[in-house]
PDB file of C-alpha atoms in Angstrom:
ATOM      1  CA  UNK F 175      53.893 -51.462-133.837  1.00  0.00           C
ATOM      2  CA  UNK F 176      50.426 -49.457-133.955  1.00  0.00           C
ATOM      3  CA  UNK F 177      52.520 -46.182-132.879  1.00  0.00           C
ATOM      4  CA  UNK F 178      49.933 -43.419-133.547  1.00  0.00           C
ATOM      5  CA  UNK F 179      46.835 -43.961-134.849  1.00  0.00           C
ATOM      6  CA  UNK F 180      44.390 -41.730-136.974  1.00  0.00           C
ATOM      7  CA  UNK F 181      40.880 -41.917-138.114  1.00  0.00           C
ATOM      8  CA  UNK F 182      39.350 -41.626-140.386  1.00  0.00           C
ATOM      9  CA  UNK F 183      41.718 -41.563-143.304  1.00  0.00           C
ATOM     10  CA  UNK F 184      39.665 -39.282-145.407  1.00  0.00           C
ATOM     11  CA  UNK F 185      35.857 -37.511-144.625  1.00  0.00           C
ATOM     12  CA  UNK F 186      34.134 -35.085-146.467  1.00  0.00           C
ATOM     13  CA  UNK F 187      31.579 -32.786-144.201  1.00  0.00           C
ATOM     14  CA  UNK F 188      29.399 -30.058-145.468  1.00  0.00           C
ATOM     15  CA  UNK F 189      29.700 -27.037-144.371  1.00  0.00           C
ATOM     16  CA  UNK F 190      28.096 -26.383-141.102  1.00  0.00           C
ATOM     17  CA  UNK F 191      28.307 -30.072-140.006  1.00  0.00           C
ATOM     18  CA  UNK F 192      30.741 -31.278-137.015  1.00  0.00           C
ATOM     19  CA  UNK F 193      32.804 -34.044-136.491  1.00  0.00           C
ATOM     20  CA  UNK F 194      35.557 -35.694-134.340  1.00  0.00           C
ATOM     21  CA  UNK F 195      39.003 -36.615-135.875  1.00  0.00           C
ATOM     22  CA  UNK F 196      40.501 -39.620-133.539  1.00  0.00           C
ATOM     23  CA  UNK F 197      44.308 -40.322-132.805  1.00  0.00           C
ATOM     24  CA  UNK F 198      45.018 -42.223-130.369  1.00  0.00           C
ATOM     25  CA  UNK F 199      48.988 -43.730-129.472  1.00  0.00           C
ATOM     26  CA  UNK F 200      50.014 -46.311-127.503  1.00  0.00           C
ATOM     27  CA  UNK F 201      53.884 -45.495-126.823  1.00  0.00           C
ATOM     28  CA  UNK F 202      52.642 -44.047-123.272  1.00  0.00           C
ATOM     29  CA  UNK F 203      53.882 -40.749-124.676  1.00  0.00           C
ATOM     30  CA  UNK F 204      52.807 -37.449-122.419  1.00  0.00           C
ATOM     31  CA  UNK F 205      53.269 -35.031-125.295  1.00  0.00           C
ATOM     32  CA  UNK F 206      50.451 -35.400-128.105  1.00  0.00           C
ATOM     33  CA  UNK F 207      49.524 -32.540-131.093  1.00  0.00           C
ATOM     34  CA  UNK F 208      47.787 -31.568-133.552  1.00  0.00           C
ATOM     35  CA  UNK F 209      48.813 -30.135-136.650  1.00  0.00           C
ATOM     36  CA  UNK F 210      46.860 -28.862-139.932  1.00  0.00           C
ATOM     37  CA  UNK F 211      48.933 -29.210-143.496  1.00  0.00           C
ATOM     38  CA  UNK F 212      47.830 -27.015-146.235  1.00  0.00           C
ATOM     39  CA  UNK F 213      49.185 -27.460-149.850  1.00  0.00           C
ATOM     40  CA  UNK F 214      52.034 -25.855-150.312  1.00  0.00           C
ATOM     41  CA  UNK F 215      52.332 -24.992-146.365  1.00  0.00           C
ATOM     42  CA  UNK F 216      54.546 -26.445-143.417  1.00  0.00           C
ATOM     43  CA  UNK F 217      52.578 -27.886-140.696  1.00  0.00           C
ATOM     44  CA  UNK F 218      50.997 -25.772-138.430  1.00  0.00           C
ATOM     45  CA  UNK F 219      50.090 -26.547-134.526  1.00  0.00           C
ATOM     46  CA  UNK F 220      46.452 -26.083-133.877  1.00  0.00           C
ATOM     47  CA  UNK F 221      46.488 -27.602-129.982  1.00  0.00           C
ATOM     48  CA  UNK F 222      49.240 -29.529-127.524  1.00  0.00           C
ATOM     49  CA  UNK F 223      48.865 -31.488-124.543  1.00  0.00           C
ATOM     50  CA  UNK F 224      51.481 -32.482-122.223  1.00  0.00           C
ATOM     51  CA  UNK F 225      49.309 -34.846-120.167  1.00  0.00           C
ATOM     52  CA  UNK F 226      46.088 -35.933-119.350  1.00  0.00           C
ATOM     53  CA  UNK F 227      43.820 -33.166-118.481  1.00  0.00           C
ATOM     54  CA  UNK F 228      46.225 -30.450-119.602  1.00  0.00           C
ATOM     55  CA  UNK F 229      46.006 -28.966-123.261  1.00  0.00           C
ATOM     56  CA  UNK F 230      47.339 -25.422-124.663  1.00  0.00           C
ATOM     57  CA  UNK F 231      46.350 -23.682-127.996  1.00  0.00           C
ATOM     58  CA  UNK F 232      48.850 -23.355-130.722  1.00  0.00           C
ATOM     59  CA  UNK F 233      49.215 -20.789-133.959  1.00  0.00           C
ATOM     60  CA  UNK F 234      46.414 -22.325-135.615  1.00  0.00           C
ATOM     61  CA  UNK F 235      43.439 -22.991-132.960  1.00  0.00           C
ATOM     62  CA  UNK F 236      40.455 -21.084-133.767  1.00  0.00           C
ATOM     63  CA  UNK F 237      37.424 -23.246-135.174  1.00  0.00           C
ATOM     64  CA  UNK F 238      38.900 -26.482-132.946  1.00  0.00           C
ATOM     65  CA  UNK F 239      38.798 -27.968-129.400  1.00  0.00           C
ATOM     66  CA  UNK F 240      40.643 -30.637-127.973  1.00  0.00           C
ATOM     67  CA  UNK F 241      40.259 -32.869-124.909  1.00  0.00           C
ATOM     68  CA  UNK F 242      42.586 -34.795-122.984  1.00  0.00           C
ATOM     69  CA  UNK F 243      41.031 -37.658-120.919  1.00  0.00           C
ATOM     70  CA  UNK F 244      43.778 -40.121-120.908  1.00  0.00           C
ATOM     71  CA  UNK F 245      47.433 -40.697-121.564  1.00  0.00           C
ATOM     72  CA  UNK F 246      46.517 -43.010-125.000  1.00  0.00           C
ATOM     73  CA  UNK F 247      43.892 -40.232-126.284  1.00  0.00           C
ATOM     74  CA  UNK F 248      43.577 -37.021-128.017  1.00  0.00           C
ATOM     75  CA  UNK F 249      40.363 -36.277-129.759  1.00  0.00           C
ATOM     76  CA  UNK F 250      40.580 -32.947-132.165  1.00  0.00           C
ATOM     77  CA  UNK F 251      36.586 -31.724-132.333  1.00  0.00           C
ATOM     78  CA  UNK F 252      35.645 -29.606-135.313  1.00  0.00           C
ATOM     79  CA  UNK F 253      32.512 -27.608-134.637  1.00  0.00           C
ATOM     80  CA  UNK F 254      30.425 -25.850-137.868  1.00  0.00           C
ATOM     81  CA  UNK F 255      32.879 -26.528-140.453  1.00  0.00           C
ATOM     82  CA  UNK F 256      34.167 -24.048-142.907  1.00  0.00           C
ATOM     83  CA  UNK F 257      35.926 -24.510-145.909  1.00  0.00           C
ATOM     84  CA  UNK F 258      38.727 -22.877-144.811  1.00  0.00           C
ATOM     85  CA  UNK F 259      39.291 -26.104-142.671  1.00  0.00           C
ATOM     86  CA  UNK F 260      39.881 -28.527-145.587  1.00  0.00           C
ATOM     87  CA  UNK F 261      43.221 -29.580-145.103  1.00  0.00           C
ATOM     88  CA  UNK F 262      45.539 -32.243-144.172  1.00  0.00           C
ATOM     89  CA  UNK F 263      45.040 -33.139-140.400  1.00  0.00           C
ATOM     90  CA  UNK F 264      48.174 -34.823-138.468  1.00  0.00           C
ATOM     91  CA  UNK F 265      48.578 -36.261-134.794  1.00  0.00           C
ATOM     92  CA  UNK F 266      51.821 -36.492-132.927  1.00  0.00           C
ATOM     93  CA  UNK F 267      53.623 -37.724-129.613  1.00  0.00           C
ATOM     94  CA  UNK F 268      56.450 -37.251-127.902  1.00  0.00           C
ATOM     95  CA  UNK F 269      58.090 -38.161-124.781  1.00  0.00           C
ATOM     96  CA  UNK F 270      59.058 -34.857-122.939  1.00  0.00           C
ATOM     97  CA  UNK F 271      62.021 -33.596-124.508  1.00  0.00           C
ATOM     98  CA  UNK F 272      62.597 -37.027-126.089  1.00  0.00           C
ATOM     99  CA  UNK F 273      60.723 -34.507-129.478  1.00  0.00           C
ATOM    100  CA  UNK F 274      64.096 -32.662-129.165  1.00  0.00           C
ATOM    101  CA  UNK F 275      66.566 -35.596-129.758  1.00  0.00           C
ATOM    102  CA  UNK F 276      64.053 -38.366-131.709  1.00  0.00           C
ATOM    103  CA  UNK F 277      61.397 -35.942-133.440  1.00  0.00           C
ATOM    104  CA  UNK F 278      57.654 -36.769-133.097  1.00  0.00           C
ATOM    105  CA  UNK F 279      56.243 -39.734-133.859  1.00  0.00           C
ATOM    106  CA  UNK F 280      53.543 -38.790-136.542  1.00  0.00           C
ATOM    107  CA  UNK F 281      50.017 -40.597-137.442  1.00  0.00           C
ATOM    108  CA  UNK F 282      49.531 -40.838-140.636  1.00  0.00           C
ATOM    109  CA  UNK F 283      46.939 -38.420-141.155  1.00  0.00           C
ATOM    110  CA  UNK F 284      43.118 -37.647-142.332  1.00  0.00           C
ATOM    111  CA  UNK F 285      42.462 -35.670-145.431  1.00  0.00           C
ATOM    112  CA  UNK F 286      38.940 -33.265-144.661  1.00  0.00           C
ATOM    113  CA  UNK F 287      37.783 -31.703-147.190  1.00  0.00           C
ATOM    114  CA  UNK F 288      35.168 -29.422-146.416  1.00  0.00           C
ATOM    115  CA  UNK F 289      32.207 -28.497-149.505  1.00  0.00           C
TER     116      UNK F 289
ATOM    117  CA  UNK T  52      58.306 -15.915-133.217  1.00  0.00           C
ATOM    118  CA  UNK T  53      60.489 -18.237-135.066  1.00  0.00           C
ATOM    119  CA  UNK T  54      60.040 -18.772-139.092  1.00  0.00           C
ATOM    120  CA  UNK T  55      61.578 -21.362-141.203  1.00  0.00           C
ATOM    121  CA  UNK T  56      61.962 -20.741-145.011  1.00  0.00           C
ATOM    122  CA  UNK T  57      62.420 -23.218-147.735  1.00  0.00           C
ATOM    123  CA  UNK T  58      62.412 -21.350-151.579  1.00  0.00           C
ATOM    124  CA  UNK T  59      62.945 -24.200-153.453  1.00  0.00           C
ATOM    125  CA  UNK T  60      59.206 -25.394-153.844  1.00  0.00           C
ATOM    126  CA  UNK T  61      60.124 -28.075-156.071  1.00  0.00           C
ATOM    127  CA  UNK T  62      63.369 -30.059-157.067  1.00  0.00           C
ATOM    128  CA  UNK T  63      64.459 -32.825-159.447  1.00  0.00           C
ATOM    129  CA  UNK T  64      68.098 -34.930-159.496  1.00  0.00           C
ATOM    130  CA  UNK T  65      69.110 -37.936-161.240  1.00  0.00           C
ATOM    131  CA  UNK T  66      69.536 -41.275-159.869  1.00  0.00           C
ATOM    132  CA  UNK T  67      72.629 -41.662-158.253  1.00  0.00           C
ATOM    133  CA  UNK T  68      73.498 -37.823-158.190  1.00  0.00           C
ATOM    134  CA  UNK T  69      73.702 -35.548-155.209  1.00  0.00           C
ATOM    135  CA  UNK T  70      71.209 -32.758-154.636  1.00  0.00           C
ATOM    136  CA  UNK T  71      71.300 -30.289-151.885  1.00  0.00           C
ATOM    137  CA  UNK T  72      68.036 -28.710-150.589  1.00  0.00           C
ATOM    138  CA  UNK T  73      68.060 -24.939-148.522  1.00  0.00           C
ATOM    139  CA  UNK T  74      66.267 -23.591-145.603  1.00  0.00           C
ATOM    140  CA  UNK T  75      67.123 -20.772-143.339  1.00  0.00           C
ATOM    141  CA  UNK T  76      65.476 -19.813-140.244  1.00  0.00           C
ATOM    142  CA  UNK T  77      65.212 -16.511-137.987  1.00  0.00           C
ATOM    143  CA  UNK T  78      65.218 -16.675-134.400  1.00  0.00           C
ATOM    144  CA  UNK T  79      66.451 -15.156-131.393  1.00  0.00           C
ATOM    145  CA  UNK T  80      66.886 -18.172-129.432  1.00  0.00           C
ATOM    146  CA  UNK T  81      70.642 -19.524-128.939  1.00  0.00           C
ATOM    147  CA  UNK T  82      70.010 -23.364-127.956  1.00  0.00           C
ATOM    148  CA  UNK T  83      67.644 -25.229-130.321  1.00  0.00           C
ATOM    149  CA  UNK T  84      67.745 -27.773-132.591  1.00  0.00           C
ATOM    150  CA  UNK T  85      67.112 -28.351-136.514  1.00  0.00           C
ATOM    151  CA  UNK T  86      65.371 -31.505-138.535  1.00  0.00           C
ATOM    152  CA  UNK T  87      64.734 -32.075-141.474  1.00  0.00           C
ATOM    153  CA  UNK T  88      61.450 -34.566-142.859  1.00  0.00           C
ATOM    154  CA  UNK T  89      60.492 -36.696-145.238  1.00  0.00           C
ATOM    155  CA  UNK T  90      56.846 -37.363-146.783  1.00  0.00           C
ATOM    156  CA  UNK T  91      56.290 -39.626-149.476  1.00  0.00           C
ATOM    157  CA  UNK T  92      53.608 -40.044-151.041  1.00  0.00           C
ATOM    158  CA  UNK T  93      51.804 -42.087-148.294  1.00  0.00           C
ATOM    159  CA  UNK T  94      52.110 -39.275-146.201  1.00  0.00           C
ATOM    160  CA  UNK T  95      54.443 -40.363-142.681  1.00  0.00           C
ATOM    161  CA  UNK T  96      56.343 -38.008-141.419  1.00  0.00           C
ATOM    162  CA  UNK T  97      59.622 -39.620-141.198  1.00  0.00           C
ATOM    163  CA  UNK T  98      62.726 -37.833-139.367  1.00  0.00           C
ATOM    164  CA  UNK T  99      65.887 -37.846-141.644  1.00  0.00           C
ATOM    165  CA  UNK T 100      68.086 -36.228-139.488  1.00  0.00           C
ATOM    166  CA  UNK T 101      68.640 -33.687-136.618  1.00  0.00           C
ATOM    167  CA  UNK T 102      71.250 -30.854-135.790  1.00  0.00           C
ATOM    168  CA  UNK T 103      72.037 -29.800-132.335  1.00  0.00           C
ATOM    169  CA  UNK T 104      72.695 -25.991-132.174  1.00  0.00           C
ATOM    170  CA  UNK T 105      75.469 -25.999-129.992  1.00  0.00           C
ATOM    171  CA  UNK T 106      77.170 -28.461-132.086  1.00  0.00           C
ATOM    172  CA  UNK T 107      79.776 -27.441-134.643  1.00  0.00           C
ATOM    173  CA  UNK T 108      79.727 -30.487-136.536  1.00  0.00           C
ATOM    174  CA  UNK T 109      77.360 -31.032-139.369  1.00  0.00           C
ATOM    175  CA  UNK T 110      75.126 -34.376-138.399  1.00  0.00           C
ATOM    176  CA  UNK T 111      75.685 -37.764-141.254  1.00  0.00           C
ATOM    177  CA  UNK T 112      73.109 -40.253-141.502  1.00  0.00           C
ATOM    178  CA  UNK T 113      74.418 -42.751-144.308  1.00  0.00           C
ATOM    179  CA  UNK T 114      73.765 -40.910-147.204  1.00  0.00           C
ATOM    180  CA  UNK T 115      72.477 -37.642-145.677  1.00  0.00           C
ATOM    181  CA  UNK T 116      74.324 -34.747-144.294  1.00  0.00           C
ATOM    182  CA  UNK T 117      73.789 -31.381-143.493  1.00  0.00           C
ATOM    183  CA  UNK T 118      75.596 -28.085-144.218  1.00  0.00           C
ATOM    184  CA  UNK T 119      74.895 -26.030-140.673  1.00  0.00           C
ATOM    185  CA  UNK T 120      75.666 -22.462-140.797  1.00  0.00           C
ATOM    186  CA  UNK T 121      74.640 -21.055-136.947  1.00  0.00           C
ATOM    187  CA  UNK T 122      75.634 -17.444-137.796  1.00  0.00           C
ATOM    188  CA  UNK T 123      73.821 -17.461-141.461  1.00  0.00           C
ATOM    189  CA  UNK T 124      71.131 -19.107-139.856  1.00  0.00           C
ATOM    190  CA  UNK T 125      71.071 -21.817-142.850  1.00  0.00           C
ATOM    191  CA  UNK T 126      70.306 -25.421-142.071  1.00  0.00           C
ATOM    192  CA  UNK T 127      70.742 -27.153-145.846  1.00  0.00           C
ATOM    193  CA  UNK T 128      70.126 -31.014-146.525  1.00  0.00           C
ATOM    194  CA  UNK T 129      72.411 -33.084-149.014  1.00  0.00           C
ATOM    195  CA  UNK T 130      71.183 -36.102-150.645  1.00  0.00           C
ATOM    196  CA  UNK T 131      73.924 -38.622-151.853  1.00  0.00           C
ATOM    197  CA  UNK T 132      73.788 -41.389-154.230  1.00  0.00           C
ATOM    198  CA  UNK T 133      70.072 -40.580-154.815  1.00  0.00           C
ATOM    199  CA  UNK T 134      67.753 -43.547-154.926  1.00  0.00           C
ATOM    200  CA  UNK T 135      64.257 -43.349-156.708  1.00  0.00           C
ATOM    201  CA  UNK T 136      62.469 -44.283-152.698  1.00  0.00           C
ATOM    202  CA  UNK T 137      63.957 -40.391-151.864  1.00  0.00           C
ATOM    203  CA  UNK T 138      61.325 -38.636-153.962  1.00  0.00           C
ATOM    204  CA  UNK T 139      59.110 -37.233-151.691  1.00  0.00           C
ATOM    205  CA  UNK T 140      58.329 -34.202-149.811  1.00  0.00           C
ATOM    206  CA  UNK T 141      61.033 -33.012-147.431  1.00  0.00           C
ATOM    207  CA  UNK T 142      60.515 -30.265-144.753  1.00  0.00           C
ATOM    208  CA  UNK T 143      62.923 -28.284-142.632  1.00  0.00           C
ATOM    209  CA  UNK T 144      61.502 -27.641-138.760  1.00  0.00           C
ATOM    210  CA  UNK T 145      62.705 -25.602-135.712  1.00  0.00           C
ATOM    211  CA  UNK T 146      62.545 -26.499-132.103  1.00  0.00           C
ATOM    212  CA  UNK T 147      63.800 -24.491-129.222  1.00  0.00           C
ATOM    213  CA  UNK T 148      65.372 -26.314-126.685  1.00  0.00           C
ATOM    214  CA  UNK T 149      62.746 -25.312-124.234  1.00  0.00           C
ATOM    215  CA  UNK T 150      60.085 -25.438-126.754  1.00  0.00           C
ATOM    216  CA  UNK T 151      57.074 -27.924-127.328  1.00  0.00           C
ATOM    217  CA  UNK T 152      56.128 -26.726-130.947  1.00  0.00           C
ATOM    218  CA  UNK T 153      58.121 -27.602-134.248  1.00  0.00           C
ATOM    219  CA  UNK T 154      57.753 -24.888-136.517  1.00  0.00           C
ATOM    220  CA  UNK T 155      58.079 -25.931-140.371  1.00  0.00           C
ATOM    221  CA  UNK T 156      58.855 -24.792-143.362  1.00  0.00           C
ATOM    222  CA  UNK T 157      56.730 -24.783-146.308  1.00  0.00           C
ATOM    223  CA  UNK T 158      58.788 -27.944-148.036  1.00  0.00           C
ATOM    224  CA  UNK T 159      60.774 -29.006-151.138  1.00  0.00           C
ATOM    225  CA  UNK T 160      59.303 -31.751-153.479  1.00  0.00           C
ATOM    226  CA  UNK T 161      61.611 -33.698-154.568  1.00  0.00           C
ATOM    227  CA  UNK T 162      61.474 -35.827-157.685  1.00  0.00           C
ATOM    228  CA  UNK T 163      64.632 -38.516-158.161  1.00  0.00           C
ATOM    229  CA  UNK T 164      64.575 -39.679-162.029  1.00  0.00           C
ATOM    230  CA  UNK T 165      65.265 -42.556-163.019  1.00  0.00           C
TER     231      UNK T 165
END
């Protein structure tokens, strides 16, 4: 039952520096997220796909990319990070509208903290 | 734009008593659905339950209901028989029925003593 899957757990980059946060899911979901958690926020979306090859910003999206090769994947690339990007980072998946009746199915998430 | 508010940033109850957690929302949208979350300490996202809009009847799951009020726009969680596995983080979220974003509040920690 690997569900969704996040790495790494925890990373501390200096500012300036660049890095890949993984998730990857293996429910053969075609909706996948991303979503930042700041303390003593809600989650925000930062990018959505609904399919391979097809991804759409959300409220949060500035400072991130996101690529969509495959069904499984859905790499969340940080370029020149700032510190206002420390934060809780979570993956999700849905089916499509399946998210309406059984929620997402959420990774567990990777703490960045940014110095 | 949709917003969901929680204003009770942190909560405590006794083991075995009932607490009742808030949220309203704004929208414009008619059809759309309400959840509430839980995150212990570990950090999962877990779904506790789910309200359908267009449903009159407040959603039960075992020990958790829900007070829905469509026309206050109020979506509140009770907790019954709390158990010391409840503590955690618990967040209120907004879907439209068309939509592919949740949007959340910013969450009620919850601390069950023992």
């Amino acid at each position: 039952n690997a569900g969704v899957t996040q790495t790494p757990k925890f990373r501390i980059l200096k500012i300036g520096q660049s890095m890949t946060l993984q998730c990857t899911q293996d429910m053969n979901h075609n909706y996948m997220y991303w979503y930042r958690q700041d303390p003593g926020m809600g989650l925000k979306l930062i990018y959505y796909s609904v399919g391979a090859g097809i991804t759409d910003k959300g409220e949060v999206p500035n400072g991130y990319n996101v690529s969509r090769s495959t069904t499984e994947d859905f790499p969340l690339r940080l370029e020149l990070a700032a510190p206002s990007q420390t934060s809780v980072y979570f993956c999700a998946s849905s089916y499509p509208r399946t998210g309406l009746i059984y929620g997402y199915t959420f990774g567990s998430g990777t703490r960045l903290t940014v110095v | 734009a949709q917003t969901v508010t929680q204003s009770q940033p942190e909560m405590s109850v006794q083991e075995a008593e009932t607490v009742t957690l808030s949220c309203t929302y704004d929208t414009s949208e008619s059809n759309y659905y309400l959840f509430w979350y839980k995150q212990p300490p570990s950090r999962q996202m877990i779904l506790v339950i789910r309200q359908e809009a267009y449903k009159q009847q407040n959603a039960t799951e075992n020990r958790f209901s829900v007070n829905f009020q469509k026309a206050a726009k109020s979506f509140s969680l009770k907790i019954s028989d709390s158990q010391l596995g409840d503590t955690a983080m618990y967040f209120c979220a907004f879907i439209k029925n068309t939509g592919n974003q949740f949007y959340f509040g910013t969450g009620t920690s919850l601390t069950v003593i023992p």
